[in-house]
PDB file of C-alpha atoms in Angstrom:
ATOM      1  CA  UNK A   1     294.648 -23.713 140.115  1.00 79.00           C
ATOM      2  CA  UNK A   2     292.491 -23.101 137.349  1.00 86.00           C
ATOM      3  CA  UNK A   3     291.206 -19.564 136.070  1.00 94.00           C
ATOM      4  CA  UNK A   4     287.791 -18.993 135.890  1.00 94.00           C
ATOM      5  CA  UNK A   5     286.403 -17.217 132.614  1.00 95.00           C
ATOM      6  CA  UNK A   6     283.089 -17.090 131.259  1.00 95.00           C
ATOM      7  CA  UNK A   7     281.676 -20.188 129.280  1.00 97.00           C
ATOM      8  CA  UNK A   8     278.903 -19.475 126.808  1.00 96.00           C
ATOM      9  CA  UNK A   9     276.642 -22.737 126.916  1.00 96.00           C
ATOM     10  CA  UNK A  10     274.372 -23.726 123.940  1.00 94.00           C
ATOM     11  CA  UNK A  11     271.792 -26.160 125.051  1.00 95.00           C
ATOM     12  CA  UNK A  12     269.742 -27.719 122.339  1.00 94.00           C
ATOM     13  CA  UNK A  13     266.086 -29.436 124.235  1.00 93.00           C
ATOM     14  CA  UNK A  14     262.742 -30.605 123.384  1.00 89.00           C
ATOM     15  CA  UNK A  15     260.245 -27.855 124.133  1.00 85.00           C
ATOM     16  CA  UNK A  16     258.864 -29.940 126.981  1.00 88.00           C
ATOM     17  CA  UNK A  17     257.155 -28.041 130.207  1.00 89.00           C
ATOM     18  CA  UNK A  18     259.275 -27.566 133.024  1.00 90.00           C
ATOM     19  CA  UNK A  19     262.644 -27.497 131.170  1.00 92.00           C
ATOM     20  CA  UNK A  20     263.764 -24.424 132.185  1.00 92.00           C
ATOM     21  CA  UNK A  21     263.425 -24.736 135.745  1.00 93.00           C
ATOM     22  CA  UNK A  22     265.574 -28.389 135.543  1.00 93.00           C
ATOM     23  CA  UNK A  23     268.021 -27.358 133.362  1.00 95.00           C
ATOM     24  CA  UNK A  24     268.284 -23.939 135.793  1.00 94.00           C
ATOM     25  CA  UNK A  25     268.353 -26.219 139.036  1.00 94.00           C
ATOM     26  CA  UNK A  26     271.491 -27.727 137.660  1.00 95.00           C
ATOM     27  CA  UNK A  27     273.268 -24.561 137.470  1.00 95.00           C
ATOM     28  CA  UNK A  28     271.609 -23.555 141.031  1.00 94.00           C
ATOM     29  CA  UNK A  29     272.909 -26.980 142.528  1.00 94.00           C
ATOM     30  CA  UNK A  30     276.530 -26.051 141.873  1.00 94.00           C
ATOM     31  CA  UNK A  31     276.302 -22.923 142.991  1.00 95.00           C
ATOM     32  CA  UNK A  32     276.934 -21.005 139.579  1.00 96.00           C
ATOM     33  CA  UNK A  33     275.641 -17.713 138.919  1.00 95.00           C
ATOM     34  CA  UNK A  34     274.100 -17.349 135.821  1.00 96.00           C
ATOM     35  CA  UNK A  35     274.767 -14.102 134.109  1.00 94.00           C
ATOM     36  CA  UNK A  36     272.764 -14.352 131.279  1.00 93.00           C
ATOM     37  CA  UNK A  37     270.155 -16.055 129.564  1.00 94.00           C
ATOM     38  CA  UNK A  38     268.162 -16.657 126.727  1.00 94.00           C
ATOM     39  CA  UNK A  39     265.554 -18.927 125.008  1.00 94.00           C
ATOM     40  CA  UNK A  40     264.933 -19.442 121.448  1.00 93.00           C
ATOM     41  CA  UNK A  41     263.701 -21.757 118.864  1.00 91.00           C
ATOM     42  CA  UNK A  42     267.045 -22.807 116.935  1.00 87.00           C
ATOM     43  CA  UNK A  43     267.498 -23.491 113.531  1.00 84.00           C
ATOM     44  CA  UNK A  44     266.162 -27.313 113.793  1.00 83.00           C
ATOM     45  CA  UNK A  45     262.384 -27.625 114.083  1.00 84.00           C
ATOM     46  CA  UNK A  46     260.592 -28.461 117.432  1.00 86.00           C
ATOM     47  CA  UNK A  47     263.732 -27.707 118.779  1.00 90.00           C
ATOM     48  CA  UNK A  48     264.573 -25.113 121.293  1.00 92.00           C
ATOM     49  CA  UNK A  49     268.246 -23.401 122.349  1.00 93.00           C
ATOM     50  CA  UNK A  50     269.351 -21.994 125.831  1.00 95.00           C
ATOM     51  CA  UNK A  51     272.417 -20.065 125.854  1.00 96.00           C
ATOM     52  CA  UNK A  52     273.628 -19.519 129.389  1.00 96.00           C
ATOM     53  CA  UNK A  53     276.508 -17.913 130.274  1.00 96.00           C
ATOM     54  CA  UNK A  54     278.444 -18.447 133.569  1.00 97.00           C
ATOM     55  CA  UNK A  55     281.498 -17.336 134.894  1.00 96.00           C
ATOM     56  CA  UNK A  56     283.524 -20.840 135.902  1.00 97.00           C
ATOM     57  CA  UNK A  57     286.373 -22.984 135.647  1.00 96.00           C
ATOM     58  CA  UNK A  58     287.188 -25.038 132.429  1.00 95.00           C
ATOM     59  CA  UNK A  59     287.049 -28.171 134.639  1.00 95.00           C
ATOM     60  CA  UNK A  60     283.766 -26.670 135.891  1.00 96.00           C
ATOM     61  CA  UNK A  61     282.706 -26.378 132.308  1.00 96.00           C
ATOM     62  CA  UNK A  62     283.431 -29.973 131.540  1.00 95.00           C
ATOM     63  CA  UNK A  63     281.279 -31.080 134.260  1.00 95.00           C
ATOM     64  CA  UNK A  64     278.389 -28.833 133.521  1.00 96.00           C
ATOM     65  CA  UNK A  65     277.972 -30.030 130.143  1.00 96.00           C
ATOM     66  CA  UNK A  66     277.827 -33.514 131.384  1.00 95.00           C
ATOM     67  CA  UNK A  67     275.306 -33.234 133.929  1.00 95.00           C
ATOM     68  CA  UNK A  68     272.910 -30.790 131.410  1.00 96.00           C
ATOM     69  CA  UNK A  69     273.507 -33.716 128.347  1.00 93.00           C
ATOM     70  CA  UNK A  70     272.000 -36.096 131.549  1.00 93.00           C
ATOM     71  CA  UNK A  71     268.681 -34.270 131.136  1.00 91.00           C
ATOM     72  CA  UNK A  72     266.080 -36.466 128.514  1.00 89.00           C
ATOM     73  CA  UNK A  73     264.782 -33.465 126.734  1.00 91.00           C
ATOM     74  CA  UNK A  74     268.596 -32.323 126.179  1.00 93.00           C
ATOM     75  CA  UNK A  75     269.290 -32.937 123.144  1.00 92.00           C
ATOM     76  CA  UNK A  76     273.274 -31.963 123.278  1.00 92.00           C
ATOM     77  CA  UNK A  77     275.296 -29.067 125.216  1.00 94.00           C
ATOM     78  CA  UNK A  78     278.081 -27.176 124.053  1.00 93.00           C
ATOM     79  CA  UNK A  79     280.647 -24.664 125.797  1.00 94.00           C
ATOM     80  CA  UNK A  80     282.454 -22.181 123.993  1.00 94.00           C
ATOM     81  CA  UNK A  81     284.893 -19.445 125.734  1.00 94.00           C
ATOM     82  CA  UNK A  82     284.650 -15.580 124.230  1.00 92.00           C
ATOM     83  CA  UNK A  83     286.407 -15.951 121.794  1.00 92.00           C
ATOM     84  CA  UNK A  84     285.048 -19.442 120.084  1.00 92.00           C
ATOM     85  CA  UNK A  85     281.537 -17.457 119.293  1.00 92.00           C
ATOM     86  CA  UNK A  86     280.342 -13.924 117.978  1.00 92.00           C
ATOM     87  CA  UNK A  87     277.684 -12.668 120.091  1.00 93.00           C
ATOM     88  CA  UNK A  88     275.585  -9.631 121.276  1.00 93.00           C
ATOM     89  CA  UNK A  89     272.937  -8.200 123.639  1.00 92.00           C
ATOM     90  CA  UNK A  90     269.569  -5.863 122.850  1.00 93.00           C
ATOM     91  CA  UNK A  91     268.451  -2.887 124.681  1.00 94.00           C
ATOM     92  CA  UNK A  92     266.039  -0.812 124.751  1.00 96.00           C
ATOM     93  CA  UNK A  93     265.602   2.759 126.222  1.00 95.00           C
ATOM     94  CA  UNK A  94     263.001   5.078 126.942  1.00 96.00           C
ATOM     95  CA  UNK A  95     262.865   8.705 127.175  1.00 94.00           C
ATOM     96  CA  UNK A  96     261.207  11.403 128.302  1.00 92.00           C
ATOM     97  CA  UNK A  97     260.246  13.207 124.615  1.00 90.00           C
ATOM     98  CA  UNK A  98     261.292  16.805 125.836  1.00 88.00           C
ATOM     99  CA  UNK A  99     264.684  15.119 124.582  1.00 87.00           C
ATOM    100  CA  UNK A 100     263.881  13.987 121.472  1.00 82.00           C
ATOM    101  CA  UNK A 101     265.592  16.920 120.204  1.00 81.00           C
ATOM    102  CA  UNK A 102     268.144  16.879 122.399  1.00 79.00           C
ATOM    103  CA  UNK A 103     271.965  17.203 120.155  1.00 80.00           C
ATOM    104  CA  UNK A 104     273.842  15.297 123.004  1.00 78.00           C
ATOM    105  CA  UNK A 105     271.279  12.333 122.651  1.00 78.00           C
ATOM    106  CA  UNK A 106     271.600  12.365 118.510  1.00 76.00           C
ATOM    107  CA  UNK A 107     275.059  12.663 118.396  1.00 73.00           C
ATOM    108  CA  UNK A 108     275.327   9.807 121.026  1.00 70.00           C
ATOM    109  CA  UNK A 109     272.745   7.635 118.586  1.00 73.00           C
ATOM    110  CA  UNK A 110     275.174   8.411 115.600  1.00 67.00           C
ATOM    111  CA  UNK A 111     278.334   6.292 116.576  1.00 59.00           C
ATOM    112  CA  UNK A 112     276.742   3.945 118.311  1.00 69.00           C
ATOM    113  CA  UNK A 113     274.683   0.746 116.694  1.00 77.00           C
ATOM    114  CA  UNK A 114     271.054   2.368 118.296  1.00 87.00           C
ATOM    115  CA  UNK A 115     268.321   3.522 116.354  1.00 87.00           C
ATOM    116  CA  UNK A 116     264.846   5.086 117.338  1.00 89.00           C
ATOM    117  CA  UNK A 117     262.078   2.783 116.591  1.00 93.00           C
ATOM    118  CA  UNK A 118     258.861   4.582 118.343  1.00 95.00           C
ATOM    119  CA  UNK A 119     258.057   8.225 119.117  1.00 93.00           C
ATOM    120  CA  UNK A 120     254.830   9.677 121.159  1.00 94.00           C
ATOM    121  CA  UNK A 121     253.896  13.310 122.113  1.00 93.00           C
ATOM    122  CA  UNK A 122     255.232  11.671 125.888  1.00 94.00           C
ATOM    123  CA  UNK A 123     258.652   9.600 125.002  1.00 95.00           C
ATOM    124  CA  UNK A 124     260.335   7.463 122.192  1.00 93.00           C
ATOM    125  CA  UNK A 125     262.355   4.317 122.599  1.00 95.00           C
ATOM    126  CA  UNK A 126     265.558   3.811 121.342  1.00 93.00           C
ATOM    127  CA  UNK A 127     266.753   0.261 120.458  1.00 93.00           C
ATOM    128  CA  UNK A 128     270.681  -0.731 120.578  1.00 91.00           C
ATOM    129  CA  UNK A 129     272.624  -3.637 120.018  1.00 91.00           C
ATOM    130  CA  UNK A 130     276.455  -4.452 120.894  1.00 90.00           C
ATOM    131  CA  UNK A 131     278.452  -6.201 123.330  1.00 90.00           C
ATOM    132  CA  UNK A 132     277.131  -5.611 126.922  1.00 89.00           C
ATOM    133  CA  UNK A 133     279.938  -3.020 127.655  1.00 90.00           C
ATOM    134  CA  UNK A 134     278.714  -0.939 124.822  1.00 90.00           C
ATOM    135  CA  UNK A 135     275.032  -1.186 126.404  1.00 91.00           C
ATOM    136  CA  UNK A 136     276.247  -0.520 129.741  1.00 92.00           C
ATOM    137  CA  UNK A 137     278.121   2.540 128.391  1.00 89.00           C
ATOM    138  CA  UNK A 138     274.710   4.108 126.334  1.00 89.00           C
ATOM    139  CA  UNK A 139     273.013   2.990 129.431  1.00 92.00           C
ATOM    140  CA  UNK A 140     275.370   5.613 131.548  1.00 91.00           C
ATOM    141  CA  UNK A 141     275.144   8.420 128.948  1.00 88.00           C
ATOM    142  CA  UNK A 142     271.236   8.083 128.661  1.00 89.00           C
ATOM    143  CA  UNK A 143     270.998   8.108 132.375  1.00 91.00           C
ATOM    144  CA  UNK A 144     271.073  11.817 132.865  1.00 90.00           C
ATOM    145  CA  UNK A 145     268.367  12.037 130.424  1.00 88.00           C
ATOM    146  CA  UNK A 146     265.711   9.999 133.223  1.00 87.00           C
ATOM    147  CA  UNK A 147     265.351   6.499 131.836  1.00 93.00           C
ATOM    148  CA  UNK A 148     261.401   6.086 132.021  1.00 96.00           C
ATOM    149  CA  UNK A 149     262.670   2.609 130.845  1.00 97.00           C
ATOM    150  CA  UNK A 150     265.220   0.310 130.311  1.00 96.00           C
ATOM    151  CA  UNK A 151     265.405  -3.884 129.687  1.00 96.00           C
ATOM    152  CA  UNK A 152     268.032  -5.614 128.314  1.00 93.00           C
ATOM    153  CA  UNK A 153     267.990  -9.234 126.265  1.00 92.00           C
ATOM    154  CA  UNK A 154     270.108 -12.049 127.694  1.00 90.00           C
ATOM    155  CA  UNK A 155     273.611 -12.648 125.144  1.00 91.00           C
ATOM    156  CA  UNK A 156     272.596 -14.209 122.093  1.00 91.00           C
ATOM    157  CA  UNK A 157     275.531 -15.752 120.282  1.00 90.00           C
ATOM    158  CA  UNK A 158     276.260 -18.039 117.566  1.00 87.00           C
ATOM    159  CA  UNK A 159     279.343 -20.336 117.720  1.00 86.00           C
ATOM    160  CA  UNK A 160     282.942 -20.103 115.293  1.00 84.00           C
ATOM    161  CA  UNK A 161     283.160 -23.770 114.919  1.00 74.00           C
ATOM    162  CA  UNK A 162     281.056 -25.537 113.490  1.00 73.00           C
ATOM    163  CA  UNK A 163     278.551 -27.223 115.861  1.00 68.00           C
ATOM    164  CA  UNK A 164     277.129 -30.790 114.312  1.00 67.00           C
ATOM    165  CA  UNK A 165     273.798 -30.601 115.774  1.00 67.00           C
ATOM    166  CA  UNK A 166     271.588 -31.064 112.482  1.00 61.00           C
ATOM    167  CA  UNK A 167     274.302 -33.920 111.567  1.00 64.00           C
ATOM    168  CA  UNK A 168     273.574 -35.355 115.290  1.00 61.00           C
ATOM    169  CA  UNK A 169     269.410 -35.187 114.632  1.00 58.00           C
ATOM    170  CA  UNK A 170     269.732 -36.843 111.190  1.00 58.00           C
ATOM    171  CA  UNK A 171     271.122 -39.646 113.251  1.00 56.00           C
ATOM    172  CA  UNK A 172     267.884 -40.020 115.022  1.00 50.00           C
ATOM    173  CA  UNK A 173     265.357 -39.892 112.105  1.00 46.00           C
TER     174      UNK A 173
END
């Protein structure tokens, strides 16, 4: 029996109306949960990337990126596991400003990849990046502190190989 592990997918579309919600049903048909995701306009122009990630089965996997290539406005799909890409997630925190001042909260900004980016007489926001353990952790430690706020981006990631998508359009022109 096969181990399931999560599968970062890359999908490369048209930015055509109602994508989302077909490339979503696919996912939604076989029952997979998606964990994250995010949209983006890729490096190609007039092109857009999804990067879902799932927990599933390499055989799974396989499947999944046949069905999503069946879609017309997918351009190509690609699966990677952990460690075939680098990636990382965005948060963003807000606090009460009573804190702002606070030693515990510094000191917790210091080793960690956050910075403050806005301050008002009533709160400031802090902004962090990492892997999602290392938001979940700041997210516990900030906690205490009442979170007036707090929103998370989907996992952006790029791949290790090399991914011959540009080649693939030049084919087309």
């Amino acid at each position: 029996m096969e181990d399931i592990q999560k599968f970062t997918f890359s999908v490369y579309t048209e930015n055509n109306i109602g994508i989302l919600n077909r490339l979503s049903a696919i996912f939604l048909k076989r029952h997979f949960n998606i964990e994250s995701m995010t949209v983006s306009k890729s490096e190609i122009d007039d092109v857009h990337r999804f990067i879902f990630v799932v927990n599933i089965t390499k055989s799974q996997s396989d499947k999944l990126i046949g069905q999503l290539e069946k879609q017309i406005e997918v351009i190509r799909a690609y699966s990677h596991t952990e460690d075939e890409i680098i990636y990382q997630e965005t948060a963003l925190f807000k606090i009460s400003s009573k804190h702002l001042y606070d030693e515990e909260i510094q000191n917790k900004l210091k080793f960690r990849r956050a910075n403050i980016i806005a301050i008002t007489p009533h709160y400031f926001v802090i902004e962090a990046s990492g892997l999602k353990d290392e938001i979940d952790n700041m997210h516990d430690k900030l906690k205490p502190y009442g979170l007036l706020q707090f929103v998370r981006s989907g996992r952006i990631s790029i791949s290790r190989p090399k991914m011959a998508i540009s080649e693939l359009l030049k084919e087309y022109s």
